[in-house]
Amino acid sequence: MFDFSIVTTWFDTLLRQTLGLNDFWTIFIECVVVGVAILTAYALLAIVLIFMERKVCAYFQCRLGPMRVGFWGTLQVFADVFKMLIKEIFAVDKADKFLYYIAPFFVVIASVGTFSFLPWNKGAHILDFNVGIFLVSAISSIGVLGVFLAGWGSNNKYSVLSAMRGAVQMISYEMTLGLTLIAAVALTGTMQMSGIVEAQTGPWNWLIIKGHLPAIIAFLLFLVAGNAEANRGPFDLAEAESELTAGYHTEYSGMGFGFYYLAEYLNLFVIAGLATAVFLGGWAPFNIGVEGFDAVMNYIPGIVWFLGKTFVVVWLLMWIRWTFPRLRIDQILTLEWKYLMPLALVNLILMTICVAFGIHG
């Protein structure tokens, strides 16, 4: 398995020793390169996910989806981006201008912040703190502010109602998300993302395998709660078109709306990426203890493993969106507070018992 830290160490040595730069300029250049890499990956993945969503949706509805712009509709997303960039950004009468304009940035900051914690390959962690799981949970909660401030700042009754729905839904489902992540931390013994992935290397060592039933339950709860946290169907009550037009971003146009559009799809990728890293081994290959088979699996780059698993989870979440009808807000909250959170608490206790008595792989 290739260790990407070799590349980062070489680049740091190049700046410090070969070019003779001091600490300030070395760190500055490295931060710029990392920032450009994050934003480039962010934009490219958004394009891929939007196109994938349209094709998956079309497949489930027995149609073709976008086909006219480019071969098989591959340039349709670029056309939409260009339209969004040149679209007029209008001012809303009687809106709270400060809250109205700052709200989209909270959503993007939360999205980019959590995106930066994903472990792409061995040694390829943009942010990798010893309390990584805690920071992911904390940064992701900033997105609630973006949703609520957008609705409140727009001074539109539909947007305000949508913001209240979105805030209460996201805050509620953060409970289940946190409890499932704590269960994974209890099993691996670390909150560091790289440490969690490293704990899943080896034969039959992915968390959903070695953690037995509690890990499988935690994984399924994480997917349901993550879907709700990302405001995606059937939990998209904040954007219920049949009731609230476009919800909290009704009054946004141009790139103001574009930020919310981007964040929705990248939040989908982040949820799938976290599920992959925490429960499906991240960049760790699938090993079964057979030397020849494991050798072949180890030749596949870690980033291929990570992206492959993540896109399988993304497809599963898209499948859920286009299969189940939208729930009512009371059903969403009942599901969380009466079923998911109690089940997550019981599962955490069960996981703790398994770890305490060594009943795991």
C-alpha atoms as a printed R data frame, in Angstrom:
    type eleno elety resid chain resno       x       y       z
1   ATOM     1    CA   MET     A     1   0.000   0.000   0.000
2   ATOM     2    CA   PHE     A     2   1.545   3.295  -1.128
3   ATOM     3    CA   ASP     A     3   2.122   5.809   1.683
4   ATOM     4    CA   PHE     A     4   1.316   9.300   0.423
5   ATOM     5    CA   SER     A     5   3.334  10.849   3.251
6   ATOM     6    CA   ILE     A     6   6.395  10.134   1.072
7   ATOM     7    CA   VAL     A     7   5.127  12.759  -1.386
8   ATOM     8    CA   THR     A     8   4.297  15.329   1.288
9   ATOM     9    CA   THR     A     9   7.686  14.837   2.969
10  ATOM    10    CA   TRP     A    10   9.441  15.257  -0.393
11  ATOM    11    CA   PHE     A    11   7.541  18.474  -1.118
12  ATOM    12    CA   ASP     A    12   8.340  19.871   2.335
13  ATOM    13    CA   THR     A    13  12.020  18.994   1.885
14  ATOM    14    CA   LEU     A    14  12.006  20.613  -1.569
15  ATOM    15    CA   LEU     A    15  10.743  23.893  -0.153
16  ATOM    16    CA   ARG     A    16  12.928  23.947   2.956
17  ATOM    17    CA   GLN     A    17  16.255  22.542   1.780
18  ATOM    18    CA   THR     A    18  16.369  22.739  -2.025
19  ATOM    19    CA   LEU     A    19  14.730  26.183  -2.328
20  ATOM    20    CA   GLY     A    20  15.962  27.379   1.076
21  ATOM    21    CA   LEU     A    21  12.625  28.858   2.216
22  ATOM    22    CA   ASN     A    22  12.043  29.669   5.871
23  ATOM    23    CA   ASP     A    23   9.224  28.247   7.988
24  ATOM    24    CA   PHE     A    24   6.738  31.021   7.182
25  ATOM    25    CA   TRP     A    25   6.946  30.727   3.388
26  ATOM    26    CA   THR     A    26   7.126  26.941   3.496
27  ATOM    27    CA   ILE     A    27   3.936  26.674   5.536
28  ATOM    28    CA   PHE     A    28   2.259  29.412   3.468
29  ATOM    29    CA   ILE     A    29   2.963  27.651   0.156
30  ATOM    30    CA   GLU     A    30   1.895  24.277   1.571
31  ATOM    31    CA   CYS     A    31  -1.371  25.779   2.831
32  ATOM    32    CA   VAL     A    32  -2.048  27.353  -0.580
33  ATOM    33    CA   VAL     A    33  -1.393  24.046  -2.368
34  ATOM    34    CA   VAL     A    34  -3.625  22.145   0.056
35  ATOM    35    CA   GLY     A    35  -6.354  24.795  -0.255
36  ATOM    36    CA   VAL     A    36  -6.288  24.609  -4.052
37  ATOM    37    CA   ALA     A    37  -6.400  20.795  -3.869
38  ATOM    38    CA   ILE     A    38  -9.429  20.878  -1.537
39  ATOM    39    CA   LEU     A    39 -11.375  23.356  -3.687
40  ATOM    40    CA   THR     A    40 -10.498  21.513  -6.910
41  ATOM    41    CA   ALA     A    41 -11.617  18.162  -5.494
42  ATOM    42    CA   TYR     A    42 -14.713  19.863  -4.047
43  ATOM    43    CA   ALA     A    43 -15.734  21.284  -7.430
44  ATOM    44    CA   LEU     A    44 -14.949  18.133  -9.440
45  ATOM    45    CA   LEU     A    45 -16.833  15.861  -7.051
46  ATOM    46    CA   ALA     A    46 -19.826  18.215  -7.103
47  ATOM    47    CA   ILE     A    47 -19.951  17.975 -10.911
48  ATOM    48    CA   VAL     A    48 -19.709  14.169 -10.813
49  ATOM    49    CA   LEU     A    49 -22.336  13.833  -8.085
50  ATOM    50    CA   ILE     A    50 -24.851  16.150  -9.757
51  ATOM    51    CA   PHE     A    51 -24.538  14.232 -13.031
52  ATOM    52    CA   MET     A    52 -24.748  10.919 -11.164
53  ATOM    53    CA   GLU     A    53 -27.854  12.038  -9.264
54  ATOM    54    CA   ARG     A    54 -29.640  12.966 -12.496
55  ATOM    55    CA   LYS     A    55 -28.827   9.676 -14.156
56  ATOM    56    CA   VAL     A    56 -29.733   7.590 -11.093
57  ATOM    57    CA   CYS     A    57 -33.002   9.512 -10.754
58  ATOM    58    CA   ALA     A    58 -33.746   8.946 -14.437
59  ATOM    59    CA   TYR     A    59 -32.996   5.233 -14.122
60  ATOM    60    CA   PHE     A    60 -35.429   4.825 -11.242
61  ATOM    61    CA   GLN     A    61 -38.092   6.752 -13.175
62  ATOM    62    CA   CYS     A    62 -37.553   4.744 -16.383
63  ATOM    63    CA   ARG     A    63 -36.186   7.621 -18.458
64  ATOM    64    CA   LEU     A    64 -32.811   8.773 -19.811
65  ATOM    65    CA   GLY     A    65 -32.092  11.989 -17.939
66  ATOM    66    CA   PRO     A    66 -30.031  14.799 -19.560
67  ATOM    67    CA   MET     A    67 -28.883  13.729 -23.047
68  ATOM    68    CA   ARG     A    68 -28.625  16.808 -25.280
69  ATOM    69    CA   VAL     A    69 -25.627  18.825 -24.011
70  ATOM    70    CA   GLY     A    70 -22.492  16.816 -24.753
71  ATOM    71    CA   PHE     A    71 -22.205  13.075 -25.244
72  ATOM    72    CA   TRP     A    72 -24.816  11.320 -23.057
73  ATOM    73    CA   GLY     A    73 -25.498  14.670 -21.368
74  ATOM    74    CA   THR     A    74 -22.021  14.901 -19.815
75  ATOM    75    CA   LEU     A    75 -21.773  18.673 -20.388
76  ATOM    76    CA   GLN     A    76 -25.187  19.517 -18.937
77  ATOM    77    CA   VAL     A    77 -23.739  20.225 -15.484
78  ATOM    78    CA   PHE     A    78 -21.144  22.608 -16.968
79  ATOM    79    CA   ALA     A    79 -23.927  24.447 -18.805
80  ATOM    80    CA   ASP     A    80 -25.853  24.759 -15.543
81  ATOM    81    CA   VAL     A    81 -22.786  26.080 -13.714
82  ATOM    82    CA   PHE     A    82 -22.195  28.679 -16.423
83  ATOM    83    CA   LYS     A    83 -25.857  29.755 -16.239
84  ATOM    84    CA   MET     A    84 -25.615  30.056 -12.447
85  ATOM    85    CA   LEU     A    85 -22.435  32.151 -12.627
86  ATOM    86    CA   ILE     A    86 -23.949  34.754 -14.966
87  ATOM    87    CA   LYS     A    87 -27.375  34.824 -13.327
88  ATOM    88    CA   GLU     A    88 -28.370  38.087 -11.656
89  ATOM    89    CA   ILE     A    89 -28.090  38.234  -7.874
90  ATOM    90    CA   PHE     A    90 -31.028  40.347  -6.776
91  ATOM    91    CA   ALA     A    91 -31.653  42.048  -3.429
92  ATOM    92    CA   VAL     A    92 -34.697  41.015  -1.409
93  ATOM    93    CA   ASP     A    93 -36.901  43.796  -0.044
94  ATOM    94    CA   LYS     A    94 -37.223  43.918   3.753
95  ATOM    95    CA   ALA     A    95 -34.651  41.168   4.189
96  ATOM    96    CA   ASP     A    96 -31.966  41.278   6.858
97  ATOM    97    CA   LYS     A    97 -29.151  41.918   4.392
98  ATOM    98    CA   PHE     A    98 -26.303  40.869   6.688
99  ATOM    99    CA   LEU     A    99 -27.851  37.509   7.611
100 ATOM   100    CA   TYR     A   100 -29.143  36.983   4.064
101 ATOM   101    CA   TYR     A   101 -25.714  37.330   2.452
102 ATOM   102    CA   ILE     A   102 -23.643  35.592   5.129
103 ATOM   103    CA   ALA     A   103 -25.852  32.481   5.498
104 ATOM   104    CA   PRO     A   104 -24.590  30.560   2.400
105 ATOM   105    CA   PHE     A   105 -21.007  30.847   3.628
106 ATOM   106    CA   PHE     A   106 -21.821  28.972   6.849
107 ATOM   107    CA   VAL     A   107 -23.093  26.029   4.815
108 ATOM   108    CA   VAL     A   108 -20.013  25.996   2.570
109 ATOM   109    CA   ILE     A   109 -17.618  26.369   5.525
110 ATOM   110    CA   ALA     A   110 -19.231  23.422   7.289
111 ATOM   111    CA   SER     A   111 -19.143  21.359   4.103
112 ATOM   112    CA   VAL     A   112 -15.506  22.134   3.248
113 ATOM   113    CA   GLY     A   113 -14.437  21.712   6.887
114 ATOM   114    CA   THR     A   114 -15.851  18.189   7.214
115 ATOM   115    CA   PHE     A   115 -14.668  17.347   3.675
116 ATOM   116    CA   SER     A   116 -11.098  18.112   4.800
117 ATOM   117    CA   PHE     A   117 -11.145  15.313   7.396
118 ATOM   118    CA   LEU     A   118 -11.736  12.502   4.916
119 ATOM   119    CA   PRO     A   119  -8.823  10.008   4.742
120 ATOM   120    CA   TRP     A   120  -8.200   9.567   1.001
121 ATOM   121    CA   ASN     A   121  -5.157   7.294   1.203
122 ATOM   122    CA   LYS     A   122  -2.536   6.188   3.668
123 ATOM   123    CA   GLY     A   123  -0.689   9.388   4.565
124 ATOM   124    CA   ALA     A   124  -3.130  11.554   2.566
125 ATOM   125    CA   HIS     A   125  -5.066  13.268   5.350
126 ATOM   126    CA   ILE     A   126  -5.616  16.990   4.957
127 ATOM   127    CA   LEU     A   127  -6.690  17.408   8.592
128 ATOM   128    CA   ASP     A   128  -5.882  14.596  11.017
129 ATOM   129    CA   PHE     A   129  -6.177  15.569  14.677
130 ATOM   130    CA   ASN     A   130  -6.252  13.204  17.644
131 ATOM   131    CA   VAL     A   131  -9.854  14.357  18.293
132 ATOM   132    CA   GLY     A   132 -10.882  14.141  14.646
133 ATOM   133    CA   ILE     A   133 -14.313  12.571  15.218
134 ATOM   134    CA   PHE     A   134 -15.157  15.278  17.768
135 ATOM   135    CA   LEU     A   135 -14.096  18.045  15.362
136 ATOM   136    CA   VAL     A   136 -16.064  16.544  12.468
137 ATOM   137    CA   SER     A   137 -19.197  16.569  14.613
138 ATOM   138    CA   ALA     A   138 -18.537  20.118  15.788
139 ATOM   139    CA   ILE     A   139 -17.785  21.573  12.343
140 ATOM   140    CA   SER     A   140 -20.725  19.832  10.673
141 ATOM   141    CA   SER     A   141 -23.092  21.491  13.166
142 ATOM   142    CA   ILE     A   142 -22.164  24.898  11.716
143 ATOM   143    CA   GLY     A   143 -24.326  24.023   8.713
144 ATOM   144    CA   VAL     A   144 -27.433  24.406  10.893
145 ATOM   145    CA   LEU     A   145 -26.639  28.126  11.165
146 ATOM   146    CA   GLY     A   146 -26.512  28.454   7.373
147 ATOM   147    CA   VAL     A   147 -29.949  26.900   7.028
148 ATOM   148    CA   PHE     A   148 -31.599  28.847   9.841
149 ATOM   149    CA   LEU     A   149 -30.049  32.232   9.012
150 ATOM   150    CA   ALA     A   150 -31.018  31.873   5.334
151 ATOM   151    CA   GLY     A   151 -34.677  31.414   6.212
152 ATOM   152    CA   TRP     A   152 -34.724  34.027   8.942
153 ATOM   153    CA   GLY     A   153 -32.748  36.588   6.954
154 ATOM   154    CA   SER     A   154 -34.933  36.218   3.846
155 ATOM   155    CA   ASN     A   155 -37.978  37.537   5.744
156 ATOM   156    CA   ASN     A   156 -40.211  35.162   3.807
157 ATOM   157    CA   LYS     A   157 -42.843  33.134   5.653
158 ATOM   158    CA   TYR     A   158 -42.100  29.992   3.634
159 ATOM   159    CA   SER     A   159 -38.363  30.378   4.197
160 ATOM   160    CA   VAL     A   160 -38.787  30.954   7.939
161 ATOM   161    CA   LEU     A   161 -40.958  27.851   8.320
162 ATOM   162    CA   SER     A   162 -38.438  25.867   6.273
163 ATOM   163    CA   ALA     A   163 -35.538  27.135   8.399
164 ATOM   164    CA   MET     A   164 -37.306  26.081  11.591
165 ATOM   165    CA   ARG     A   165 -37.959  22.627  10.138
166 ATOM   166    CA   GLY     A   166 -34.397  22.256   8.893
167 ATOM   167    CA   ALA     A   167 -32.823  23.403  12.165
168 ATOM   168    CA   VAL     A   168 -34.885  21.121  14.401
169 ATOM   169    CA   GLN     A   169 -34.310  18.176  12.062
170 ATOM   170    CA   MET     A   170 -30.547  18.626  11.776
171 ATOM   171    CA   ILE     A   171 -30.056  19.237  15.502
172 ATOM   172    CA   SER     A   172 -32.167  16.163  16.336
173 ATOM   173    CA   TYR     A   173 -30.366  13.761  14.018
174 ATOM   174    CA   GLU     A   174 -26.958  14.930  15.204
175 ATOM   175    CA   MET     A   175 -27.700  12.944  18.374
176 ATOM   176    CA   THR     A   176 -27.889   9.637  16.513
177 ATOM   177    CA   LEU     A   177 -24.885  10.524  14.341
178 ATOM   178    CA   GLY     A   178 -22.796  11.274  17.422
179 ATOM   179    CA   LEU     A   179 -23.817   8.085  19.227
180 ATOM   180    CA   THR     A   180 -22.959   5.882  16.233
181 ATOM   181    CA   LEU     A   181 -19.544   7.530  15.912
182 ATOM   182    CA   ILE     A   182 -18.938   7.041  19.653
183 ATOM   183    CA   ALA     A   183 -19.680   3.337  19.179
184 ATOM   184    CA   ALA     A   184 -16.963   3.206  16.502
185 ATOM   185    CA   VAL     A   185 -14.563   5.076  18.787
186 ATOM   186    CA   ALA     A   186 -15.277   2.595  21.584
187 ATOM   187    CA   LEU     A   187 -14.364  -0.303  19.288
188 ATOM   188    CA   THR     A   188 -11.208   1.213  17.748
189 ATOM   189    CA   GLY     A   189  -9.996   3.069  20.854
190 ATOM   190    CA   THR     A   190  -9.191   6.318  19.029
191 ATOM   191    CA   MET     A   191 -10.911   9.464  17.756
192 ATOM   192    CA   GLN     A   192  -8.248  10.111  15.097
193 ATOM   193    CA   MET     A   193  -9.495   9.409  11.572
194 ATOM   194    CA   SER     A   194  -6.218   7.850  10.441
195 ATOM   195    CA   GLY     A   195  -6.163   5.715  13.586
196 ATOM   196    CA   ILE     A   196  -9.693   4.444  12.944
197 ATOM   197    CA   VAL     A   197  -8.734   3.412   9.407
198 ATOM   198    CA   GLU     A   198  -5.446   1.854  10.555
199 ATOM   199    CA   ALA     A   199  -7.422  -0.219  13.080
200 ATOM   200    CA   GLN     A   200  -9.322  -1.743  10.152
201 ATOM   201    CA   THR     A   201  -6.307  -3.006   8.199
202 ATOM   202    CA   GLY     A   202  -5.734  -6.748   8.106
203 ATOM   203    CA   PRO     A   203  -7.863  -9.799   7.248
204 ATOM   204    CA   TRP     A   204 -11.598  -9.439   7.889
205 ATOM   205    CA   ASN     A   205 -10.919  -6.308   9.906
206 ATOM   206    CA   TRP     A   206 -13.418  -3.759   8.608
207 ATOM   207    CA   LEU     A   207 -15.515  -2.427  11.449
208 ATOM   208    CA   ILE     A   208 -18.833  -3.839  10.204
209 ATOM   209    CA   ILE     A   209 -17.160  -7.274  10.178
210 ATOM   210    CA   LYS     A   210 -15.100  -7.306  13.365
211 ATOM   211    CA   GLY     A   211 -17.658  -5.280  15.318
212 ATOM   212    CA   HIS     A   212 -20.350  -7.882  14.629
213 ATOM   213    CA   LEU     A   213 -24.006  -6.904  15.139
214 ATOM   214    CA   PRO     A   214 -23.433  -3.618  17.073
215 ATOM   215    CA   ALA     A   215 -21.213  -2.284  14.270
216 ATOM   216    CA   ILE     A   216 -23.748  -3.233  11.588
217 ATOM   217    CA   ILE     A   217 -26.538  -1.514  13.534
218 ATOM   218    CA   ALA     A   218 -24.341   1.576  14.029
219 ATOM   219    CA   PHE     A   219 -23.561   1.652  10.293
220 ATOM   220    CA   LEU     A   220 -27.239   1.488   9.301
221 ATOM   221    CA   LEU     A   221 -28.196   4.133  11.877
222 ATOM   222    CA   PHE     A   222 -25.374   6.353  10.597
223 ATOM   223    CA   LEU     A   223 -26.685   6.134   7.028
224 ATOM   224    CA   VAL     A   224 -30.248   7.026   8.050
225 ATOM   225    CA   ALA     A   225 -29.181   9.883  10.342
226 ATOM   226    CA   GLY     A   226 -26.626  11.114   7.802
227 ATOM   227    CA   ASN     A   227 -29.279  11.253   5.107
228 ATOM   228    CA   ALA     A   228 -31.454  13.361   7.410
229 ATOM   229    CA   GLU     A   229 -28.509  15.568   8.385
230 ATOM   230    CA   ALA     A   230 -27.829  16.295   4.713
231 ATOM   231    CA   ASN     A   231 -31.510  17.278   4.172
232 ATOM   232    CA   ARG     A   232 -31.989  14.662   1.484
233 ATOM   233    CA   GLY     A   233 -35.085  12.673   0.655
234 ATOM   234    CA   PRO     A   234 -37.104  11.259   2.270
235 ATOM   235    CA   PHE     A   235 -35.979  13.754   4.933
236 ATOM   236    CA   ASP     A   236 -36.068  16.888   2.733
237 ATOM   237    CA   LEU     A   237 -38.902  18.588   4.612
238 ATOM   238    CA   ALA     A   238 -36.907  21.832   4.715
239 ATOM   239    CA   GLU     A   239 -37.155  22.059   0.910
240 ATOM   240    CA   ALA     A   240 -40.613  20.525   0.423
241 ATOM   241    CA   GLU     A   241 -41.511  22.028  -2.973
242 ATOM   242    CA   SER     A   242 -45.191  21.094  -2.666
243 ATOM   243    CA   GLU     A   243 -45.469  23.109   0.555
244 ATOM   244    CA   LEU     A   244 -42.669  25.679   0.808
245 ATOM   245    CA   THR     A   245 -41.619  26.414  -2.822
246 ATOM   246    CA   ALA     A   246 -37.830  25.992  -2.406
247 ATOM   247    CA   GLY     A   247 -37.691  26.314   1.377
248 ATOM   248    CA   TYR     A   248 -34.931  28.298   3.061
249 ATOM   249    CA   HIS     A   249 -33.219  29.175  -0.247
250 ATOM   250    CA   THR     A   250 -36.381  30.383  -2.005
251 ATOM   251    CA   GLU     A   251 -35.083  33.963  -2.162
252 ATOM   252    CA   TYR     A   252 -31.590  33.071  -3.391
253 ATOM   253    CA   SER     A   253 -30.386  33.276  -6.982
254 ATOM   254    CA   GLY     A   254 -27.083  32.936  -8.805
255 ATOM   255    CA   MET     A   255 -24.208  31.662  -6.701
256 ATOM   256    CA   GLY     A   256 -26.128  32.313  -3.473
257 ATOM   257    CA   PHE     A   257 -28.334  29.405  -4.492
258 ATOM   258    CA   GLY     A   258 -25.301  27.692  -6.019
259 ATOM   259    CA   PHE     A   259 -23.571  27.461  -2.625
260 ATOM   260    CA   TYR     A   260 -26.533  25.568  -1.169
261 ATOM   261    CA   TYR     A   261 -26.696  23.365  -4.249
262 ATOM   262    CA   LEU     A   262 -22.995  22.519  -4.003
263 ATOM   263    CA   ALA     A   263 -23.128  21.943  -0.255
264 ATOM   264    CA   GLU     A   264 -26.028  19.500  -0.550
265 ATOM   265    CA   TYR     A   265 -24.095  17.187  -2.857
266 ATOM   266    CA   LEU     A   266 -20.800  17.507  -1.030
267 ATOM   267    CA   ASN     A   267 -22.559  16.800   2.261
268 ATOM   268    CA   LEU     A   268 -23.824  13.636   0.597
269 ATOM   269    CA   PHE     A   269 -20.239  12.721  -0.314
270 ATOM   270    CA   VAL     A   270 -18.989  13.612   3.187
271 ATOM   271    CA   ILE     A   271 -21.600  11.371   4.846
272 ATOM   272    CA   ALA     A   272 -20.691   8.523   2.486
273 ATOM   273    CA   GLY     A   273 -16.975   9.178   3.007
274 ATOM   274    CA   LEU     A   274 -17.291   9.148   6.791
275 ATOM   275    CA   ALA     A   275 -19.331   5.939   6.628
276 ATOM   276    CA   THR     A   276 -16.573   4.438   4.476
277 ATOM   277    CA   ALA     A   277 -13.741   5.604   6.730
278 ATOM   278    CA   VAL     A   278 -15.384   4.623  10.016
279 ATOM   279    CA   PHE     A   279 -17.224   1.412   9.124
280 ATOM   280    CA   LEU     A   280 -15.913   0.128   5.770
281 ATOM   281    CA   GLY     A   281 -12.169   0.387   6.250
282 ATOM   282    CA   GLY     A   282 -11.558   3.677   4.406
283 ATOM   283    CA   TRP     A   283  -8.566   3.203   2.125
284 ATOM   284    CA   ALA     A   284  -7.813  -0.220   3.677
285 ATOM   285    CA   PRO     A   285  -8.119  -3.067   1.129
286 ATOM   286    CA   PHE     A   286 -10.355  -6.080   1.614
287 ATOM   287    CA   ASN     A   287  -8.094  -8.831   2.953
288 ATOM   288    CA   ILE     A   288  -9.233 -12.358   3.859
289 ATOM   289    CA   GLY     A   289  -5.975 -13.919   5.068
290 ATOM   290    CA   VAL     A   290  -5.170 -15.714   1.784
291 ATOM   291    CA   GLU     A   291  -1.704 -14.581   0.685
292 ATOM   292    CA   GLY     A   292  -2.254 -14.463  -3.086
293 ATOM   293    CA   PHE     A   293  -5.654 -12.781  -2.874
294 ATOM   294    CA   ASP     A   294  -4.448 -10.256  -0.310
295 ATOM   295    CA   ALA     A   295  -1.387  -9.423  -2.425
296 ATOM   296    CA   VAL     A   296  -3.611  -8.568  -5.397
297 ATOM   297    CA   MET     A   297  -5.916  -6.455  -3.203
298 ATOM   298    CA   ASN     A   298  -2.936  -4.585  -1.757
299 ATOM   299    CA   TYR     A   299  -1.785  -3.580  -5.252
300 ATOM   300    CA   ILE     A   300  -4.950  -1.520  -5.708
301 ATOM   301    CA   PRO     A   301  -4.204   2.080  -4.586
302 ATOM   302    CA   GLY     A   302  -5.835   3.211  -1.357
303 ATOM   303    CA   ILE     A   303  -7.567   6.162  -2.999
304 ATOM   304    CA   VAL     A   304  -9.275   3.740  -5.412
305 ATOM   305    CA   TRP     A   305 -10.542   1.698  -2.469
306 ATOM   306    CA   PHE     A   306 -11.789   4.815  -0.700
307 ATOM   307    CA   LEU     A   307 -13.528   6.340  -3.709
308 ATOM   308    CA   GLY     A   308 -14.976   2.985  -4.778
309 ATOM   309    CA   LYS     A   309 -16.544   2.307  -1.378
310 ATOM   310    CA   THR     A   310 -17.713   5.902  -1.021
311 ATOM   311    CA   PHE     A   311 -19.493   5.955  -4.369
312 ATOM   312    CA   VAL     A   312 -21.209   2.659  -3.551
313 ATOM   313    CA   VAL     A   313 -22.590   4.309  -0.395
314 ATOM   314    CA   VAL     A   314 -23.511   7.438  -2.409
315 ATOM   315    CA   TRP     A   315 -25.436   5.268  -4.864
316 ATOM   316    CA   LEU     A   316 -27.211   3.553  -1.963
317 ATOM   317    CA   LEU     A   317 -28.258   6.923  -0.511
318 ATOM   318    CA   MET     A   318 -29.477   8.078  -3.927
319 ATOM   319    CA   TRP     A   319 -31.434   4.846  -4.247
320 ATOM   320    CA   ILE     A   320 -33.117   5.604  -0.911
321 ATOM   321    CA   ARG     A   321 -33.954   9.152  -2.002
322 ATOM   322    CA   TRP     A   322 -35.687   8.106  -5.208
323 ATOM   323    CA   THR     A   323 -37.493   5.132  -3.663
324 ATOM   324    CA   PHE     A   324 -39.169   6.397  -0.497
325 ATOM   325    CA   PRO     A   325 -41.823   9.153  -0.354
326 ATOM   326    CA   ARG     A   326 -41.198  12.304   1.665
327 ATOM   327    CA   LEU     A   327 -42.069  12.028   5.361
328 ATOM   328    CA   ARG     A   328 -44.025  14.540   7.424
329 ATOM   329    CA   ILE     A   329 -42.115  16.629   9.954
330 ATOM   330    CA   ASP     A   330 -43.812  14.898  12.907
331 ATOM   331    CA   GLN     A   331 -42.872  11.502  11.447
332 ATOM   332    CA   ILE     A   332 -39.252  12.602  11.050
333 ATOM   333    CA   LEU     A   333 -38.987  13.742  14.670
334 ATOM   334    CA   THR     A   334 -40.848  10.684  15.963
335 ATOM   335    CA   LEU     A   335 -38.443   8.436  14.069
336 ATOM   336    CA   GLU     A   336 -35.449  10.157  15.658
337 ATOM   337    CA   TRP     A   337 -36.520  10.663  19.277
338 ATOM   338    CA   LYS     A   338 -38.616   7.517  19.769
339 ATOM   339    CA   TYR     A   339 -36.712   4.982  17.680
340 ATOM   340    CA   LEU     A   340 -33.290   5.918  16.312
341 ATOM   341    CA   MET     A   341 -31.758   7.642  19.342
342 ATOM   342    CA   PRO     A   342 -32.925   5.017  21.893
343 ATOM   343    CA   LEU     A   343 -31.688   2.277  19.564
344 ATOM   344    CA   ALA     A   344 -28.334   4.086  19.171
345 ATOM   345    CA   LEU     A   345 -28.013   4.363  22.967
346 ATOM   346    CA   VAL     A   346 -28.783   0.653  23.481
347 ATOM   347    CA   ASN     A   347 -26.376  -0.214  20.669
348 ATOM   348    CA   LEU     A   348 -23.631   1.891  22.269
349 ATOM   349    CA   ILE     A   349 -24.096  -0.011  25.530
350 ATOM   350    CA   LEU     A   350 -23.967  -3.294  23.609
351 ATOM   351    CA   MET     A   351 -20.784  -2.184  21.819
352 ATOM   352    CA   THR     A   352 -19.212  -1.215  25.162
353 ATOM   353    CA   ILE     A   353 -20.017  -4.640  26.588
354 ATOM   354    CA   CYS     A   354 -18.492  -6.345  23.529
355 ATOM   355    CA   VAL     A   355 -15.296  -4.271  23.891
356 ATOM   356    CA   ALA     A   356 -15.089  -4.789  27.672
357 ATOM   357    CA   PHE     A   357 -15.364  -8.562  27.364
358 ATOM   358    CA   GLY     A   358 -13.355  -8.841  24.140
359 ATOM   359    CA   ILE     A   359 -16.304 -10.116  22.094
360 ATOM   360    CA   HIS     A   360 -15.116  -8.687  18.785
361 ATOM   361    CA   GLY     A   361 -12.710  -9.436  15.984
